[in-house]
PDB file of C-alpha atoms in Angstrom:
ATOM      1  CA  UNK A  27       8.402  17.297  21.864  1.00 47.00           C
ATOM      2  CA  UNK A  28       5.489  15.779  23.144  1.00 78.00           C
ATOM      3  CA  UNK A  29       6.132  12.074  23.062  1.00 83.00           C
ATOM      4  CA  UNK A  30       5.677  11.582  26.861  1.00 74.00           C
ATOM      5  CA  UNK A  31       1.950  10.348  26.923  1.00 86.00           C
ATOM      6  CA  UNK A  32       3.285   7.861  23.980  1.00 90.00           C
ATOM      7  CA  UNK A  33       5.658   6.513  26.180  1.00 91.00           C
ATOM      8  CA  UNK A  34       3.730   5.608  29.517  1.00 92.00           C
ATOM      9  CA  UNK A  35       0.573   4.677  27.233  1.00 94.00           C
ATOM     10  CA  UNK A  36       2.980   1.715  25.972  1.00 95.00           C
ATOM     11  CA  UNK A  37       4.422   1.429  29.533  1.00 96.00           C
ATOM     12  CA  UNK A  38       1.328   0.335  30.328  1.00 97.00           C
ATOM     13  CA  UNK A  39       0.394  -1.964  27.480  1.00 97.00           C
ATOM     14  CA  UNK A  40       3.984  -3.517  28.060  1.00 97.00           C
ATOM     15  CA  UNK A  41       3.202  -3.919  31.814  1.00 97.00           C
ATOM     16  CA  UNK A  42      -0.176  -5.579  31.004  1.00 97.00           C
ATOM     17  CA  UNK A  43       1.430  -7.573  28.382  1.00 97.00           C
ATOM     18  CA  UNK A  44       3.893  -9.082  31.791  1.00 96.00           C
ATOM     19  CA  UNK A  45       1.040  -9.845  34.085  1.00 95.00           C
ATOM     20  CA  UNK A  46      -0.980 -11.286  31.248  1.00 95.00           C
ATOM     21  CA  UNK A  47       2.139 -14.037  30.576  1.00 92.00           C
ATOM     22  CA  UNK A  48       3.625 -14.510  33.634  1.00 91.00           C
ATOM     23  CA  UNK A  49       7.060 -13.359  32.943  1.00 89.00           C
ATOM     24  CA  UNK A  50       9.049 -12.497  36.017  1.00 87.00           C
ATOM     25  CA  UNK A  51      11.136  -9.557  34.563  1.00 90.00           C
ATOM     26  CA  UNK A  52      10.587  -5.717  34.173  1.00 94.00           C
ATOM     27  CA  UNK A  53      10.393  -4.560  30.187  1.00 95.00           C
ATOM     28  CA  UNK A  54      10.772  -0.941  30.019  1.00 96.00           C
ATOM     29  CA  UNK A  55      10.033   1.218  26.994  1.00 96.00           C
ATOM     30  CA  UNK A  56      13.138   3.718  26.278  1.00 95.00           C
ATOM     31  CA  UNK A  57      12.916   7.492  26.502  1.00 93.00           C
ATOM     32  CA  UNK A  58      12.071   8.735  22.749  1.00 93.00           C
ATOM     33  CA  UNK A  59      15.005   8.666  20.001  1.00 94.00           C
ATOM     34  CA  UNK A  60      14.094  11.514  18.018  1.00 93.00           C
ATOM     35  CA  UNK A  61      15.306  10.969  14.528  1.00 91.00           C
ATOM     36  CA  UNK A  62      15.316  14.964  14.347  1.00 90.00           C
ATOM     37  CA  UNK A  63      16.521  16.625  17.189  1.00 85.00           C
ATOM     38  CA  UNK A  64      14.896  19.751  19.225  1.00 83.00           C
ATOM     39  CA  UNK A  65      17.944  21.803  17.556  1.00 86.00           C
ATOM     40  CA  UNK A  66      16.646  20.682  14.312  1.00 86.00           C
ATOM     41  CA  UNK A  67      19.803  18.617  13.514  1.00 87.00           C
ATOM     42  CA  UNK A  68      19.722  14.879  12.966  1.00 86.00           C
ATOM     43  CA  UNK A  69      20.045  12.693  15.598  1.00 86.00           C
ATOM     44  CA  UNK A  70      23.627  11.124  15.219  1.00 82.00           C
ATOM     45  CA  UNK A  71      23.682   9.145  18.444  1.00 86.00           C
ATOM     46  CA  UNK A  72      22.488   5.328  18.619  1.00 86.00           C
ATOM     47  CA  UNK A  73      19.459   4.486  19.026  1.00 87.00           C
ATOM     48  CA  UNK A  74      18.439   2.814  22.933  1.00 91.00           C
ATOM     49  CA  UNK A  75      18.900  -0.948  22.867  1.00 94.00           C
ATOM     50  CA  UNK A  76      20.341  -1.019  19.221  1.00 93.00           C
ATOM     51  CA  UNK A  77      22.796  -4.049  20.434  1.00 95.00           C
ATOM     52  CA  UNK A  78      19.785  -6.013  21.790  1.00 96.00           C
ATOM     53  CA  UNK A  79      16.513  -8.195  20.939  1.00 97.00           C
ATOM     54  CA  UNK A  80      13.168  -6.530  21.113  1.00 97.00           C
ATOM     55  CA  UNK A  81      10.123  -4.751  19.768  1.00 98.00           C
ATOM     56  CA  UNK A  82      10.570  -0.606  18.321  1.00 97.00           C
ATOM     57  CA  UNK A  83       7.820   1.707  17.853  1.00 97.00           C
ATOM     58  CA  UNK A  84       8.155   4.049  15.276  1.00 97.00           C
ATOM     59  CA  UNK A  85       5.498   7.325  16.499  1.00 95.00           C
ATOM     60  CA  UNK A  86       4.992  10.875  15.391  1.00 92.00           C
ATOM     61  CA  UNK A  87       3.197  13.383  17.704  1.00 86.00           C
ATOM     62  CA  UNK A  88      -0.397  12.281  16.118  1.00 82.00           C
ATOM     63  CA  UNK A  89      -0.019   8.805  15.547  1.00 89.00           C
ATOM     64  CA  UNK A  90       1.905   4.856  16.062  1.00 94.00           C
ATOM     65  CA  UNK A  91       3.464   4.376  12.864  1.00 95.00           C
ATOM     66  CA  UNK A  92       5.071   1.045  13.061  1.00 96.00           C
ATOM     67  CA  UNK A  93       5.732  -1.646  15.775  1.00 97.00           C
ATOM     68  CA  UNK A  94       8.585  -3.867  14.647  1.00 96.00           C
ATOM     69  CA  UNK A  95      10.508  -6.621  16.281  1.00 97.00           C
ATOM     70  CA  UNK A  96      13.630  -8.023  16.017  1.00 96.00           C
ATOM     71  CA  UNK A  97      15.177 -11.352  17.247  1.00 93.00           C
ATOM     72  CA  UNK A  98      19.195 -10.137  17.142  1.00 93.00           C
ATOM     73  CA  UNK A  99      20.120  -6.705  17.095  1.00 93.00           C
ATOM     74  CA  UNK A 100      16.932  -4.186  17.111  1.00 94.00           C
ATOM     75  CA  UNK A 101      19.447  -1.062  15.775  1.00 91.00           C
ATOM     76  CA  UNK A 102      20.185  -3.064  12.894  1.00 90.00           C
ATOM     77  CA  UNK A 103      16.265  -3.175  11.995  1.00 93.00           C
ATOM     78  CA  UNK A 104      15.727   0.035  13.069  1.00 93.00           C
ATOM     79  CA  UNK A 105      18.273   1.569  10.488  1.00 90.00           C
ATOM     80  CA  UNK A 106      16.928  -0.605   7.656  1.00 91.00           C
ATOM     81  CA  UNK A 107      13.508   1.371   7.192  1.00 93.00           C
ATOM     82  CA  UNK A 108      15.325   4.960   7.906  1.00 91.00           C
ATOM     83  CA  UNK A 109      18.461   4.166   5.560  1.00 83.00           C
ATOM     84  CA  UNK A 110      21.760   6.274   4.784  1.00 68.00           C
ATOM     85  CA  UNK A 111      22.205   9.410   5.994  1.00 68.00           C
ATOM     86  CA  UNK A 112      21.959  12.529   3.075  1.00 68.00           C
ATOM     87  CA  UNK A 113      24.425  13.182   0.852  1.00 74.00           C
ATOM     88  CA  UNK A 114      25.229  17.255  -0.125  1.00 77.00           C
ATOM     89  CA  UNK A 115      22.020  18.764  -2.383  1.00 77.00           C
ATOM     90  CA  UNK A 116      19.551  15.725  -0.876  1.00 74.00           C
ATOM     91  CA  UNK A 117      16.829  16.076   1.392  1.00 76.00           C
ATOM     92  CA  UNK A 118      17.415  14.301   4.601  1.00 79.00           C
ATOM     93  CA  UNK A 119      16.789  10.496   4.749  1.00 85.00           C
ATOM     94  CA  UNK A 120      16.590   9.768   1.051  1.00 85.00           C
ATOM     95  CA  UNK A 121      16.078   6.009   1.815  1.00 86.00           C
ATOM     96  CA  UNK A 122      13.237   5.776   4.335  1.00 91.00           C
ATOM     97  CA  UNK A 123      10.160   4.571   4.174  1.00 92.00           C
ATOM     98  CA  UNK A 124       7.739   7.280   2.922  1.00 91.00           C
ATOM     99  CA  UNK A 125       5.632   6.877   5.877  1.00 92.00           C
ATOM    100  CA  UNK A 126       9.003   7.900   7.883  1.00 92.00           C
ATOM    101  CA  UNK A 127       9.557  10.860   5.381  1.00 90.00           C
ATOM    102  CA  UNK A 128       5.779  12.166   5.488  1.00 91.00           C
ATOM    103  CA  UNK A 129       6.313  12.300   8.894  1.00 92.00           C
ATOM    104  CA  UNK A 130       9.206  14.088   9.631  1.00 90.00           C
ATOM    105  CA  UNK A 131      10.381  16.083  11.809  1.00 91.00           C
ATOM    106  CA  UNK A 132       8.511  14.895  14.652  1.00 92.00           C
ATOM    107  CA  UNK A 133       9.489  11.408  14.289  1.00 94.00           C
ATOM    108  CA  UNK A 134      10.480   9.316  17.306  1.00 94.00           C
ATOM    109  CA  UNK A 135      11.300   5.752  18.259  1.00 96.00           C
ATOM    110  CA  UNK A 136      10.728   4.071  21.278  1.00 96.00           C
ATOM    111  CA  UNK A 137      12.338   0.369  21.980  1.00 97.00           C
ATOM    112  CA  UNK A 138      11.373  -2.371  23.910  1.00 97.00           C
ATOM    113  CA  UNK A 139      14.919  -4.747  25.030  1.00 97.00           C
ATOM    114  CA  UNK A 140      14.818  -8.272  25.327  1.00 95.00           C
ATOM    115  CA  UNK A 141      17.717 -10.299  27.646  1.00 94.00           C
ATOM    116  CA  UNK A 142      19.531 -12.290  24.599  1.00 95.00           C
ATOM    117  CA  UNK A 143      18.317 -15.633  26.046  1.00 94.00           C
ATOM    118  CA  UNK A 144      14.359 -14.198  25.516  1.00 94.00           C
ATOM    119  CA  UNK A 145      14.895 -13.013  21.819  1.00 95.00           C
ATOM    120  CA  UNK A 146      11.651 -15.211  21.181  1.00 94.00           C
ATOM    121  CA  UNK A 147       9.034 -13.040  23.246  1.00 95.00           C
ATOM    122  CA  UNK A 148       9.698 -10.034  20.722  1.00 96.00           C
ATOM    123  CA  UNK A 149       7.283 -11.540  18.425  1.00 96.00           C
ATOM    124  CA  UNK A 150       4.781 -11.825  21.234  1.00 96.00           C
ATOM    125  CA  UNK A 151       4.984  -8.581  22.087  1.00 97.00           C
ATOM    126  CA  UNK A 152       4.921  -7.171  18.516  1.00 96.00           C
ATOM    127  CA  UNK A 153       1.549  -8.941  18.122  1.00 95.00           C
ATOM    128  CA  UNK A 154       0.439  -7.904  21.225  1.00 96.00           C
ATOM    129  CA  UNK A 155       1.420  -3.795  20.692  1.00 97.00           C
ATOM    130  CA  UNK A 156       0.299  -4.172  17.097  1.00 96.00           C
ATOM    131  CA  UNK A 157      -2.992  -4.500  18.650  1.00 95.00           C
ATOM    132  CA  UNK A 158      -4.025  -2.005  21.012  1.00 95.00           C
ATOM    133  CA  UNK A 159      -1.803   1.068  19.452  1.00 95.00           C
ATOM    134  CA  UNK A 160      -3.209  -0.051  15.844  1.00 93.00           C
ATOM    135  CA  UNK A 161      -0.690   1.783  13.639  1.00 94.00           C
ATOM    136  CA  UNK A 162      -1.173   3.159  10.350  1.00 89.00           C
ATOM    137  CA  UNK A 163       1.608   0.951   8.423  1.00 88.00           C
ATOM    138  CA  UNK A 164       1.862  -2.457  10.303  1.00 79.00           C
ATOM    139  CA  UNK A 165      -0.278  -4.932   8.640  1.00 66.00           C
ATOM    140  CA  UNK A 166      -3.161  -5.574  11.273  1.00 58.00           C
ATOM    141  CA  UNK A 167      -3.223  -9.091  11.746  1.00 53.00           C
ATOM    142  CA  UNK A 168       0.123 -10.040  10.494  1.00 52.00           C
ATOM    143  CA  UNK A 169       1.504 -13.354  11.959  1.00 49.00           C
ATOM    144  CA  UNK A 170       5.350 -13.699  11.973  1.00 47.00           C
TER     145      UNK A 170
END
């Protein structure tokens, strides 16, 4: 799996993204969830920081994908654009988004925790990531 350079390219963006507001705390990016493992299985264990606040990045080995936030619980979000697992005679992830589906195997998400009490800098840092790694299914631009 080559999602290494991924991960200390948004290191850095996330460390510029500190200095640039000030904020006293260290925001680390997660190793890699692989929705598909190296074994080819599915990835059955939960994904980094699902109980907490923050910003995901959905990547495959070519390109950023999606940079979401969420203000609560970020595995919660996460699951809602991969959906149920299969059931017998389906291919795997019936429910995703396609752009998760055209992209498979090689499909990894990286997440960005919040402390509870700083829920509200997610959407600062969704902007912010949403515009240096441009990915190909966020809306550019989009305010929320």
């Amino acid at each position: 799996m080559e999602f290494s350079g991924i991960q200390s390219k948004v290191q850095g963006y996330v460390d510029d993204f500190i200095n640039e507001l000030g904020y006293k705390r260290k925001l680390n990016v997660s190793e890699p969830y692989q929705l598909i493992n190296d074994s080819g299985e599915v990835n059955t264990t939960q994904y980094p920081s699902a109980d907490s606040p923050g910003v995901y990045i959905f990547c495959s080995f070519e390109d950023y994908l999606y940079v979401g936030k969420s203000s609560r619980y970020m595995g919660n979000r996460i699951w809602s654009h991969i959906g149920r697992s299969k059931r017998p005679n389906e291919n795997e992830f019936p429910n995703a988004e396609e752009w998760i589906k055209a992209s498979l195997p090689n499909v990894g998400i990286f997440t960005i925790p919040f402390s509870n009490e700083h829920w509200w800098l997610a959407p600062a840092l969704e902007g912010y990531l949403t515009e240096r790694l441009d990915p190909n299914h966020t809306a550019k631009g989009r305010r929320s």
